[in-house]
Coordinates of C-alpha atoms and ligand atoms in Angstrom, one line a residue:
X84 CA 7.9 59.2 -12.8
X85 CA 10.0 62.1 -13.8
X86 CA 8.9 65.5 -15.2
X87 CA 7.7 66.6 -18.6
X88 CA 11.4 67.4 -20.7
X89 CA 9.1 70.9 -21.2
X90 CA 9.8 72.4 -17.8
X91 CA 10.6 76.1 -18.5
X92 CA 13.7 77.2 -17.4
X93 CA 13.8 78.7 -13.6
X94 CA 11.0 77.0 -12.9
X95 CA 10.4 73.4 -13.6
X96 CA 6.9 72.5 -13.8
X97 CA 5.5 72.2 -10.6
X98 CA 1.7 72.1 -10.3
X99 CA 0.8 69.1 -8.6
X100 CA -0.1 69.2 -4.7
X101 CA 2.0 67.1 -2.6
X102 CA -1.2 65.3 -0.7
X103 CA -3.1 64.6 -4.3
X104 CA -2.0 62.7 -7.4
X105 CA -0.9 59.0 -6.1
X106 CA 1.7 58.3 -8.5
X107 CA 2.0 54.6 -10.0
X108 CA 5.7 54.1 -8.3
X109 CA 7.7 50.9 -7.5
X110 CA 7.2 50.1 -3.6
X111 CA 10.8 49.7 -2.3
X112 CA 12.1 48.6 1.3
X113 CA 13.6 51.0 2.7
X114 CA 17.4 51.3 2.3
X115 CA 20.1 52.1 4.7
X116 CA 21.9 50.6 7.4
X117 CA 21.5 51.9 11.6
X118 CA 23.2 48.8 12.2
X119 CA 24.0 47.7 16.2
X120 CA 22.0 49.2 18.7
X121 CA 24.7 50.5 20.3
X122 CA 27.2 50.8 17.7
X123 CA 25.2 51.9 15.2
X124 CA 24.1 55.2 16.8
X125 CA 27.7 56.0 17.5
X126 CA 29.2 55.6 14.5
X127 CA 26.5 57.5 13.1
X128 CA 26.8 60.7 15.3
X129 CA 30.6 60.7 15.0
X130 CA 30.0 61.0 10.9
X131 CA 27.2 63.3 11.9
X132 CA 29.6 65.8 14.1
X133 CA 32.8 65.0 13.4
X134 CA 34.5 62.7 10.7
X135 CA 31.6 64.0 7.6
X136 CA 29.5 67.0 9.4
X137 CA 25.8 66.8 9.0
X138 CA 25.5 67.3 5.5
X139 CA 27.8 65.3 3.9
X140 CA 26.8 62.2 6.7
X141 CA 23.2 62.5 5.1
X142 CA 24.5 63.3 1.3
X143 CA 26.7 60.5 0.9
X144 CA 24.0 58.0 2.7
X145 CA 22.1 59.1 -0.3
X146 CA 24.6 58.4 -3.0
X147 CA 25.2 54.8 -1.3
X148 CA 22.2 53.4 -1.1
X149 CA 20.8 55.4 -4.3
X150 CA 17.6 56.9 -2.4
X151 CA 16.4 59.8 -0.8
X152 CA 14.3 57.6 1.4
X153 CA 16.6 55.7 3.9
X154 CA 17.4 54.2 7.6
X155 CA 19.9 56.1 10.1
X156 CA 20.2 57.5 13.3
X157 CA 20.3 60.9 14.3
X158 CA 22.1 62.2 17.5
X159 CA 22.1 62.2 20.2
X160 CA 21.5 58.6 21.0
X161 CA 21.8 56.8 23.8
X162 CA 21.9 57.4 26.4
X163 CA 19.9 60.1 25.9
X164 CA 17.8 58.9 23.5
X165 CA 16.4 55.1 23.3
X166 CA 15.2 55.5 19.6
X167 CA 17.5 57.5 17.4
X168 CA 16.6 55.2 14.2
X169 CA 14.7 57.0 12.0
X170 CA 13.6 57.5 8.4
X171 CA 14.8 60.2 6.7
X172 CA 13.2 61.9 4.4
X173 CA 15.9 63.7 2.0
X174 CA 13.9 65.3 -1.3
X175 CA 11.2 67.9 -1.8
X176 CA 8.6 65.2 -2.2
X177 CA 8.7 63.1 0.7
X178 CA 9.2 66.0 3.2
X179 CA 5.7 67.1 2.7
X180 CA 4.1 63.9 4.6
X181 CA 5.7 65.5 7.8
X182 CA 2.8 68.5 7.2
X183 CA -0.2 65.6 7.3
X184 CA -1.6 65.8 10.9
X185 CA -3.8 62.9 9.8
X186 CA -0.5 60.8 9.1
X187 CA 2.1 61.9 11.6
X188 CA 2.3 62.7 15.3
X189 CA 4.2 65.6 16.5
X190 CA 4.2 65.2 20.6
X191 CA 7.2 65.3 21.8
X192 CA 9.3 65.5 18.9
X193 CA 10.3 68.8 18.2
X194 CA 13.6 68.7 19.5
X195 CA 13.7 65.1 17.6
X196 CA 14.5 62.0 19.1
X197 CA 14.8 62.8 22.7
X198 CA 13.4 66.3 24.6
X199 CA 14.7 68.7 27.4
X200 CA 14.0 68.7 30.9
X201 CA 10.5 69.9 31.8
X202 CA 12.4 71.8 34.5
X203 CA 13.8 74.2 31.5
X204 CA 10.0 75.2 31.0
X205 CA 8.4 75.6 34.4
X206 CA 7.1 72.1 34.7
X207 CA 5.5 72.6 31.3
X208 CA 5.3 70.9 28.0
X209 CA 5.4 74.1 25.6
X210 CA 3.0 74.5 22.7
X211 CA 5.7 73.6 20.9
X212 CA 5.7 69.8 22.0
X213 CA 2.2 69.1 21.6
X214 CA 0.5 67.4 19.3
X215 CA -2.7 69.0 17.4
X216 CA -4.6 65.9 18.5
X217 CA -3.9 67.0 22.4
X218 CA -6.5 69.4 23.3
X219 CA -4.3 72.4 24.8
X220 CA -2.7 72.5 21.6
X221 CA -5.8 74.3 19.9
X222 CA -6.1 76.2 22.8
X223 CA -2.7 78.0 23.1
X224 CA -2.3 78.3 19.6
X225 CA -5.3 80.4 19.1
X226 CA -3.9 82.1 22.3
X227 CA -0.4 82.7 21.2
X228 CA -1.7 83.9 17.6
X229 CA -4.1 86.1 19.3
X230 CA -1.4 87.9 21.1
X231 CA 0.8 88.6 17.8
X232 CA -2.0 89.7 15.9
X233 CA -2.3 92.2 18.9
X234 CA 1.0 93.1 18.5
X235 CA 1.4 94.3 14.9
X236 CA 1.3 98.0 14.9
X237 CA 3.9 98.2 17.2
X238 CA 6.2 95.8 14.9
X239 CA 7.4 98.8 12.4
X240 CA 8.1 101.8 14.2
X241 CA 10.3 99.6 17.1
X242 CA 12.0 97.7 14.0
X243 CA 13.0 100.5 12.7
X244 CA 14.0 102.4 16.6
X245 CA 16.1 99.0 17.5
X246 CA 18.0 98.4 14.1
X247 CA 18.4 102.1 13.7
X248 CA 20.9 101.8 16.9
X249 CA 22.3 98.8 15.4
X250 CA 23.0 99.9 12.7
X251 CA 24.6 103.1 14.7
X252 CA 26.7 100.6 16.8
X253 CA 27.6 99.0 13.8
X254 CA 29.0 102.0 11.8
X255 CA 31.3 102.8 14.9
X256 CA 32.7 99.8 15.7
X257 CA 33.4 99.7 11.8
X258 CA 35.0 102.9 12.2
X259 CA 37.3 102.6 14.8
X260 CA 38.1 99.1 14.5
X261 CA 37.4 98.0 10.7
X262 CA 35.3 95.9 11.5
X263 CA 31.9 95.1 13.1
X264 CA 30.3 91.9 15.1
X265 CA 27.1 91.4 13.9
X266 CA 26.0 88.3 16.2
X267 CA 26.1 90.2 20.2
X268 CA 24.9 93.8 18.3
X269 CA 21.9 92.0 16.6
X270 CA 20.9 89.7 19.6
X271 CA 20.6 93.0 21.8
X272 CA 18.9 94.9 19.1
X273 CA 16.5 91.8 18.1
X274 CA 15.4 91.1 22.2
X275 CA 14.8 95.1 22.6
X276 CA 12.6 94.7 19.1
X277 CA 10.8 91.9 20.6
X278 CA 10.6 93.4 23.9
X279 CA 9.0 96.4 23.4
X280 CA 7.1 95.4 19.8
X281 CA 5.2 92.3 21.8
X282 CA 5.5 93.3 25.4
X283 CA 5.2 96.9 25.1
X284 CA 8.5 96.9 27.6
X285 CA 12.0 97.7 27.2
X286 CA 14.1 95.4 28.9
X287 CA 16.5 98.0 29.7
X288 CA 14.0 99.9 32.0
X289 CA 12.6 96.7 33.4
X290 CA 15.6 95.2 35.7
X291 CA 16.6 93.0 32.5
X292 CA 19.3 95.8 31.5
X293 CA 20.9 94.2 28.7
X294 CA 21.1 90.8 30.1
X295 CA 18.2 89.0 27.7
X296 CA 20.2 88.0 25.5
X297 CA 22.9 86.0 27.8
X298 CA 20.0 84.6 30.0
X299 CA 18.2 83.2 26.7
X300 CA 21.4 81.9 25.0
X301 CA 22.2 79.9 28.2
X302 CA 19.1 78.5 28.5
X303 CA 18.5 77.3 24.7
X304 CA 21.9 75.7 24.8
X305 CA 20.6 73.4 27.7
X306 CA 17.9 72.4 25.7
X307 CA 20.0 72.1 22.5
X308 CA 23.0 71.0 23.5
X309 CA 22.3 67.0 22.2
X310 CA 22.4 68.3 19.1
X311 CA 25.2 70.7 18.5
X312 CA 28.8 70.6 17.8
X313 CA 31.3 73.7 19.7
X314 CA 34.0 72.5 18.1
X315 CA 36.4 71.4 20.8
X316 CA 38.0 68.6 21.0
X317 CA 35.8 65.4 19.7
X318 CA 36.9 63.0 22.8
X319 CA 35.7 65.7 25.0
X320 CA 32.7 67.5 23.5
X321 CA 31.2 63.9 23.0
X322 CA 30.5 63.3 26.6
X323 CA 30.3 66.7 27.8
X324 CA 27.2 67.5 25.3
X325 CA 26.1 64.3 23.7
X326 CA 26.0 61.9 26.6
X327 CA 23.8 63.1 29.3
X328 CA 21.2 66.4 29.7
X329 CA 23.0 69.3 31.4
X330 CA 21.8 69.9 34.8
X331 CA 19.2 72.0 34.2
X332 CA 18.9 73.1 37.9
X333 CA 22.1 75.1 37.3
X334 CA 19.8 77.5 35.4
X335 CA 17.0 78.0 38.2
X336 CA 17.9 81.4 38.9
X337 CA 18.5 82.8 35.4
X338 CA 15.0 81.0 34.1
X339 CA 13.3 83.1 36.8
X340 CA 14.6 86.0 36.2
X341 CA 13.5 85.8 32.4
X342 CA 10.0 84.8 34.2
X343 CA 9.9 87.4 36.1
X344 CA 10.2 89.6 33.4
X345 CA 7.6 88.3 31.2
X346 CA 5.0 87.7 34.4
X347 CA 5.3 91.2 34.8
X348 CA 5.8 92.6 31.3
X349 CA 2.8 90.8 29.9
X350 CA 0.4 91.0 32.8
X351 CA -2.7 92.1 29.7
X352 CA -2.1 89.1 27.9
X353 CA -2.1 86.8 31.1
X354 CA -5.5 88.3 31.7
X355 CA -6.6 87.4 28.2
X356 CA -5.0 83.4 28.3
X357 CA -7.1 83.5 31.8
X358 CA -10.0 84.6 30.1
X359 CA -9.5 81.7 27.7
X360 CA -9.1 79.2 30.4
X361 CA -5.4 78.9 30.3
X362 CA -3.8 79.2 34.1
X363 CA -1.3 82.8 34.0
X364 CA 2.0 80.1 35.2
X365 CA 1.0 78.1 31.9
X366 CA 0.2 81.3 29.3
X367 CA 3.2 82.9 30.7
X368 CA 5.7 79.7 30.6
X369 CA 4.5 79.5 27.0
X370 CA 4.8 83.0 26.1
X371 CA 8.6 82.6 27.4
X372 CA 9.3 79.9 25.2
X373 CA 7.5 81.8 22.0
X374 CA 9.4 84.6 22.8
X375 CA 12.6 83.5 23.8
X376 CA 13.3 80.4 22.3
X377 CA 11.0 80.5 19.2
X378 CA 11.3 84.1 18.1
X379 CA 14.3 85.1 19.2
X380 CA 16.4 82.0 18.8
X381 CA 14.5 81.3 15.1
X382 CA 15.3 85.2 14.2
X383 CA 19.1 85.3 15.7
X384 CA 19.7 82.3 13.5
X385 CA 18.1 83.7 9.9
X386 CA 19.1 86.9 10.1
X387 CA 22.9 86.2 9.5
X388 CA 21.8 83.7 7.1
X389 CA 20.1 87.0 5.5
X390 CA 22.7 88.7 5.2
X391 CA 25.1 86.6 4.2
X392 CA 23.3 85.3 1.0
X393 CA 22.2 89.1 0.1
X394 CA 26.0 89.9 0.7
X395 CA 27.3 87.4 -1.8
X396 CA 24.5 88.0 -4.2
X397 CA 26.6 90.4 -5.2
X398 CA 26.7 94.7 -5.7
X399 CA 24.4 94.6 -8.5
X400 CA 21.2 93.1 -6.8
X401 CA 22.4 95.4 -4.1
X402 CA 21.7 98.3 -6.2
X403 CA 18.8 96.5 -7.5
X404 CA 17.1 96.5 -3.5
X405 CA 18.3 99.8 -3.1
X406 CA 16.3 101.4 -5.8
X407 CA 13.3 99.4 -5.3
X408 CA 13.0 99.8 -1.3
X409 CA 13.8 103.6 -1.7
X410 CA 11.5 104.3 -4.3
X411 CA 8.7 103.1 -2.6
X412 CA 9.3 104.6 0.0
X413 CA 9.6 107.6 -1.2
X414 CA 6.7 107.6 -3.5
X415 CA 4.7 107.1 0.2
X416 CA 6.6 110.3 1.7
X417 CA 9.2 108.2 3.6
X418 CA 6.6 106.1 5.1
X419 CA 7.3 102.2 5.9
X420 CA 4.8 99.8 6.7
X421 CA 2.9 96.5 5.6
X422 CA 1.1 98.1 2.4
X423 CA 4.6 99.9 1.1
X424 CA 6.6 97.0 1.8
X425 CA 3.8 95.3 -1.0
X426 CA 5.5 97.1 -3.2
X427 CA 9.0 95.7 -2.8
X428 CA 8.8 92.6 -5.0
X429 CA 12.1 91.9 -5.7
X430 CA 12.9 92.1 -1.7
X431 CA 10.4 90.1 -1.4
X432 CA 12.1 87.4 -3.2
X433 CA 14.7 87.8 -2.1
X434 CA 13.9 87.0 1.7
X435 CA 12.2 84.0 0.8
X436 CA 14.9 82.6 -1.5
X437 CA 17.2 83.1 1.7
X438 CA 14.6 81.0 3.6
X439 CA 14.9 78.1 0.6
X440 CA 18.3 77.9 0.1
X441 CA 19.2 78.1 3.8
X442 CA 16.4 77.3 6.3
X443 CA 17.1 78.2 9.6
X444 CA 15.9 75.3 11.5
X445 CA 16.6 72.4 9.1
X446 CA 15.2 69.3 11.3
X447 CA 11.8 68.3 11.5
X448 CA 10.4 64.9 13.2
X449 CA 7.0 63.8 13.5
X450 CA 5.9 59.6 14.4
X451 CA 3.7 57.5 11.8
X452 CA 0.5 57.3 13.2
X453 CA -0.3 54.1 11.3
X454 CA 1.4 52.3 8.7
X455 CA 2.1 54.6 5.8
X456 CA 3.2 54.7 2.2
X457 CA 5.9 57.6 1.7
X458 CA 6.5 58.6 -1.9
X459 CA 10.1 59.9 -3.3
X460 CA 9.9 61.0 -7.1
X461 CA 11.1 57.8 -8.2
X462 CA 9.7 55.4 -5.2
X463 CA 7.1 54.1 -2.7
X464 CA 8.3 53.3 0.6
X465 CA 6.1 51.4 3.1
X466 CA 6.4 52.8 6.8
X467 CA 5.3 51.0 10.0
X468 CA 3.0 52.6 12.5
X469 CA 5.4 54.3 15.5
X470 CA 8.5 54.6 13.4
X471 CA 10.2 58.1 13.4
X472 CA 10.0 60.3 10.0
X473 CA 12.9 62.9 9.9
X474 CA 12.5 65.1 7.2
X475 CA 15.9 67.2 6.7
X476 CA 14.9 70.5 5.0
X477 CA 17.4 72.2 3.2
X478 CA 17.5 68.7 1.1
X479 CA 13.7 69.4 0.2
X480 CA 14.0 72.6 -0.8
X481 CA 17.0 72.4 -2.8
X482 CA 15.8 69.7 -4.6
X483 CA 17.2 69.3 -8.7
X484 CA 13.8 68.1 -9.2
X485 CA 11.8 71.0 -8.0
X486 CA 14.4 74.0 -8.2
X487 CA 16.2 74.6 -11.0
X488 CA 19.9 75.4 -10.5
X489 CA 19.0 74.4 -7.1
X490 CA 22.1 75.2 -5.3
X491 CA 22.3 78.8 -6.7
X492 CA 21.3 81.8 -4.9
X493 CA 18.8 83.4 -7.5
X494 CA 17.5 86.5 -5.9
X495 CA 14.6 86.8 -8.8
X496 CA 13.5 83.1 -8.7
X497 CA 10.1 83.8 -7.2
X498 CA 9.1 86.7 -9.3
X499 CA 7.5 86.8 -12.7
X500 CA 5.7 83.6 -14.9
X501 CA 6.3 80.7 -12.5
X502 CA 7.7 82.6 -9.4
X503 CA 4.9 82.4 -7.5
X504 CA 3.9 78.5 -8.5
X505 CA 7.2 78.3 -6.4
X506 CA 6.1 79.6 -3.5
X507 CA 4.6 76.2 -1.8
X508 CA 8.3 74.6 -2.1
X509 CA 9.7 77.1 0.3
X510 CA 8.8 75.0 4.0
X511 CA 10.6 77.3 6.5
X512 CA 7.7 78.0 9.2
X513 CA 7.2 73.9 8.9
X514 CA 4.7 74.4 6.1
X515 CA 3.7 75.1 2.8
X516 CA 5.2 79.3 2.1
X517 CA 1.5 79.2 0.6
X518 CA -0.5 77.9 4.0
X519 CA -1.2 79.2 6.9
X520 CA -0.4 78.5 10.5
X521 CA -4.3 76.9 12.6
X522 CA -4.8 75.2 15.6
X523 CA -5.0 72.0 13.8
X524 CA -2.0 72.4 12.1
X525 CA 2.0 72.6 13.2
X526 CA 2.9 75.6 10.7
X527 CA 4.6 78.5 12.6
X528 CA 2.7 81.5 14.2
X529 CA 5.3 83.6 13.8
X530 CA 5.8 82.9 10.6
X531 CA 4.2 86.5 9.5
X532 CA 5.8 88.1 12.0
X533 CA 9.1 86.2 10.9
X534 CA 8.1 87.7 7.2
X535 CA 7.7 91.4 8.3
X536 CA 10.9 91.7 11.0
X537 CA 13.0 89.8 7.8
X538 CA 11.7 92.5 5.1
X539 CA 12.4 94.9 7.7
X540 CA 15.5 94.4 8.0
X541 CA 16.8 94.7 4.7
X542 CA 14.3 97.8 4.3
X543 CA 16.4 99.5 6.9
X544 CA 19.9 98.1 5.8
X545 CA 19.4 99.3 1.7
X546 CA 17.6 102.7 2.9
X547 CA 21.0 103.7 4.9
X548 CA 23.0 101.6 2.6
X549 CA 23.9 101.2 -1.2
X550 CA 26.0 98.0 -0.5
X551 CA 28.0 95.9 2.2
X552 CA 30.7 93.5 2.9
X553 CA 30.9 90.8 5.3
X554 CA 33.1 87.9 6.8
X555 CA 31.4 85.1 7.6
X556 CA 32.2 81.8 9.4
X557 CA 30.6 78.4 10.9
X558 CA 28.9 78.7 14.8
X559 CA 27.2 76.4 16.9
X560 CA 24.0 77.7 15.5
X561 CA 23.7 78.9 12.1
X562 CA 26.8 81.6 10.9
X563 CA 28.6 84.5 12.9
X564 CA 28.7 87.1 10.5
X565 CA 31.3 90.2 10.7
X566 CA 30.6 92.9 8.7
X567 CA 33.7 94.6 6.9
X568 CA 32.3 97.7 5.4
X569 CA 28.5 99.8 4.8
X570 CA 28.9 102.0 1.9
X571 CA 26.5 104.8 2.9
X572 CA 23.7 105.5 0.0
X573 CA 24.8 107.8 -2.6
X574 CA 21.4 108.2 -4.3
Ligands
HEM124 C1 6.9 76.0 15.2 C2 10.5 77.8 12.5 C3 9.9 82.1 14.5 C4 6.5 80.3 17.4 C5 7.9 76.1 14.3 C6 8.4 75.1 13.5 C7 9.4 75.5 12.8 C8 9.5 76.9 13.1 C9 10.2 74.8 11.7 C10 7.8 73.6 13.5 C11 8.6 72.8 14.4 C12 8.1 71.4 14.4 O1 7.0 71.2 14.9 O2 8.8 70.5 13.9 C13 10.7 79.1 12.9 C14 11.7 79.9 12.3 C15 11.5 81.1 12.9 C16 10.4 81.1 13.8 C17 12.7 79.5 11.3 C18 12.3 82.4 12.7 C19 13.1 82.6 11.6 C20 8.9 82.0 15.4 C21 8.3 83.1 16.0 C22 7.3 82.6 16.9 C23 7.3 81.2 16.7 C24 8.6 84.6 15.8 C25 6.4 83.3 17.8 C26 6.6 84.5 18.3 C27 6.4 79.0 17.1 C28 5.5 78.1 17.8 C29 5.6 76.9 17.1 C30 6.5 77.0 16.1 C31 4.7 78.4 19.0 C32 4.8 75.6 17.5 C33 3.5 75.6 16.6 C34 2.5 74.5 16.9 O3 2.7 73.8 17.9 O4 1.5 74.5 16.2 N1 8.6 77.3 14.0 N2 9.9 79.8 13.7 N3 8.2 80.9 15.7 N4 7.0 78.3 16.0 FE1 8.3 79.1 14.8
243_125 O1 22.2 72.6 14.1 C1 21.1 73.1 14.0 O2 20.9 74.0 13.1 C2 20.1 72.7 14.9 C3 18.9 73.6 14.9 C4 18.2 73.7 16.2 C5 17.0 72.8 16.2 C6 16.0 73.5 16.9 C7 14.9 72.6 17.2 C8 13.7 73.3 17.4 C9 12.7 73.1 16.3 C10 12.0 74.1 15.8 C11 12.3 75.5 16.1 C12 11.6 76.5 15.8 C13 11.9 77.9 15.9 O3 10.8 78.6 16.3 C14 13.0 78.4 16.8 C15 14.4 77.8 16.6 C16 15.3 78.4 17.5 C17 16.5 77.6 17.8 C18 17.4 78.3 18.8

């Protein structure tokens, strides 16, 4: 166990694949304590939410039981959820078995341990609930990825139109007020973007006006809502959002609208899914959810993350990204796309660092298939067939015995000797960085669209800007950011 004393600095030594190589490790039971049925799960979601937060209820798990590799429960519980026990999986080693489609089941899980009302998705179970071993899984992944890779010319030139006007908005609320709301300007910029870049519409000529945004919002905090904390009042927020599914007929009539909208927005794609045998109500209930829930909710959550880790990085980098995005642009005439954006390395890093250090959608579930051996660095863990896995992320991939100076924000750490090696540590898009999304697999298809609209936005920020300040704070969801100043480029 361990790792050769030799591991050069920034990168420790990391060449061995996470399926190959079985170690010779102890086997140890499996530590941890979900207690009572009933009581268990509780006290365990009131650490979770309230008396600890989530990271310091899985942190200090760790530090009692002296494994990454242990027994809780994860919210909501019951009533909600009948099997909130799990197995968590809390270092860069034992995440990975969560990728092994031969190992783990993925139906139904990806909310975790209990899943919305079908009603919130048209009677549907979205792509994003099956399993690869259900056949309409291969079938609307090839569909969905077929309709981005459609999509891609379009993605530049209305990147740069919608967070051109943000960034417009932005540097008048900032000078009449001081300051500037990032979250409501970036939500209407990023479902315009994804409006008119997939769809070919723009909402605000299509009956939407600039409603999206609200509608969507809404409707993934009823599917959500189990799992997140507002911040009022413990005794109160408990019940209200931990006890029992919102209602979700009280959204009928904003869910139709969105449907609506993308019935009539993406009629060529419904003829394509048709063509591929999918019905139009299923393509289009699962082009929704990509969309909406997927895309925007996955994008309104990283890009504050983004920016606030950019932001802190400090005025040097800044002037760094600057000089490297505006050079090659320049040395292209003032062109951006895919092939110049190749030649901004140390953005390049720089975005995917953000998506270590901070991933956007930390929780990921999937269901032994059999009984299993799960290895830790230091331990062998034997898991029964049916029992929950739930790997939290950030904990893998800021791992001390992966990353060095794990914790830091090191906007170089994937460039030069080693960099790279790197790469297949970084799990956002619920895979390998180094992978790629297939129809037998769960990895992301947005994930290079994710890439592109991410490098895009600092491409546009550091061409307009040499450097920026922010406020930041906690929300429901991810960070609100507020930016306090945009010091226009000098050079
Ligand atoms: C799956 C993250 C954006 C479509 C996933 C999963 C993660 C993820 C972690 C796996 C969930 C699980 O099974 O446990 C993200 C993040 C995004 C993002 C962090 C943005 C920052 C997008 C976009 C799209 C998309 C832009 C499409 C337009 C999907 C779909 C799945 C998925 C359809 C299910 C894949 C399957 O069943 O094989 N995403 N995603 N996501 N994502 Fe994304
Ligand atoms: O507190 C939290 O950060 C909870 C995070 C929400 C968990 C979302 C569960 C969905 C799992 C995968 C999501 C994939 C992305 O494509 C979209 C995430 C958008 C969430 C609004």
């Amino acid at each position: 166990i361990g790792r050769p004393a030799f591991a050069a600095l920034g990168h420790k030594s990391d060449s061995r694949s996470p399926f190959s190589e079985k170690k010779k490790l102890s086997l140890r039971n499996i530590p941890g304590d979900d207690g009572h049925p009933l009581v268990g799960p509780l006290r365990d979601r009131f650490d979770y939410f309230y008396y600890q937060g989530r990271e310091e209820f899985l942190r200090s798990r760790v530090r009692r039981h002296g494994s990454t590799v242990l027994r809780l429960n994860v919210p909501p519980g019951p009533p909600i959820s009948g099997e909130p026990r799990v197995v968590a999986l809390l270092d860069g080693e034992s995440f990975s078995i969560l990728f092994d489609s031969s190992k783990v089941e993925k139906r139904d899980l990806f909310t975790g341990t209990y899943t919305p009302s079908l009603e919130l998705t048209g009677g549907y179970r979205v792509l994003s609930y099956l399993d690869p071993s259900e056949p309409s899984h291969a079938l609307l992944k090839r569909f969905l990825s077929h309709f981005l890779g459609s999509c891609r010319r379009s993605l530049v030139p209305e990147f740069r139109r919608s967070y051109g006007s943000l960034f417009d908005v932005l540097e008048t609320d900032l000078a009449r007020k001081g300051r500037a709301e990032f979250g409501p300007h970036n939500e209407q910029a990023l479902f315009g973007f994804l409006s008119r870049g997939l769809l070919g519409k723009d909402p605000v000529d299509s009956g939407m006006g600039s409603d999206g945004p609200k509608l969507i919002n809404k409707w993934v905090f009823f599917q959500l809502a189990p799992l997140l904390s507002l911040g009022i009042p413990p005794f109160l927020e408990d019940p209200l959002l931990h006890w029992f599914r919102l209602p979700p007929s009280l959204l009928q009539r904003d869910y139709q609208r969105l449907y609506d909208f993308f019935h009539r927005a993406a009629a060529p794609a419904l003829n394509e899914a048709e063509r591929m045998g999918i019905s139009r109500a299923e393509a289009c209930h699962n082009l929704l959810f990509a969309v909406c829930f997927n895309a925007f909710g996955g994008l309104k959550i990283f890009f504050p993350i983004l920016l606030k880790w950019v932001s802190r990085a400090g005025t040097g980098i800044h002037t760094r990204l600057a000089m490297e995005i505006r050079m090659a642009v320049r040395s292209h005439g003032g062109e951006v796309s895919f092939r110049v954006m190749e030649e901004m390395p140390l953005m390049r890093s720089v975005v995917y660092e953000a998506f270590r250090i901070e991933p956007p959608v930390p929780l990921q579930f999937g269901r032994a298939k059999r009984d299993l051996l799960v290895q830790s660095h230091h331990a062998a863990y034997d898991v029964r067939r049916g029992e929950i896995l739930f790997g939290y992320q950030p904990m893998a991939t800021k791992d001390p015995m992966i990353f060095d100076r794990a914790e830091e924000f090191i906007g170089e750490r994937f460039l030069g000797e080693g960099g790279p090696a790197l790469l297949r540590r970084v799990l956002w898009s619920n895979g390998p960085e180094t992978e790629v999304p297939t129809p037998d697999n769960k990895q992301c298809p947005g994930k290079d669209l994710v890439m592109i609209a991410s490098r895009l936005l600092l491409v546009v920020l550091f061409l307009r800007y040499d450097s920026f300040d922010i406020e930041t704070k906690a929300a429901p969801l991810g960070t609100a950011v507020t930016l306090t100043s945009l010091k226009k480029a000098t050079f």
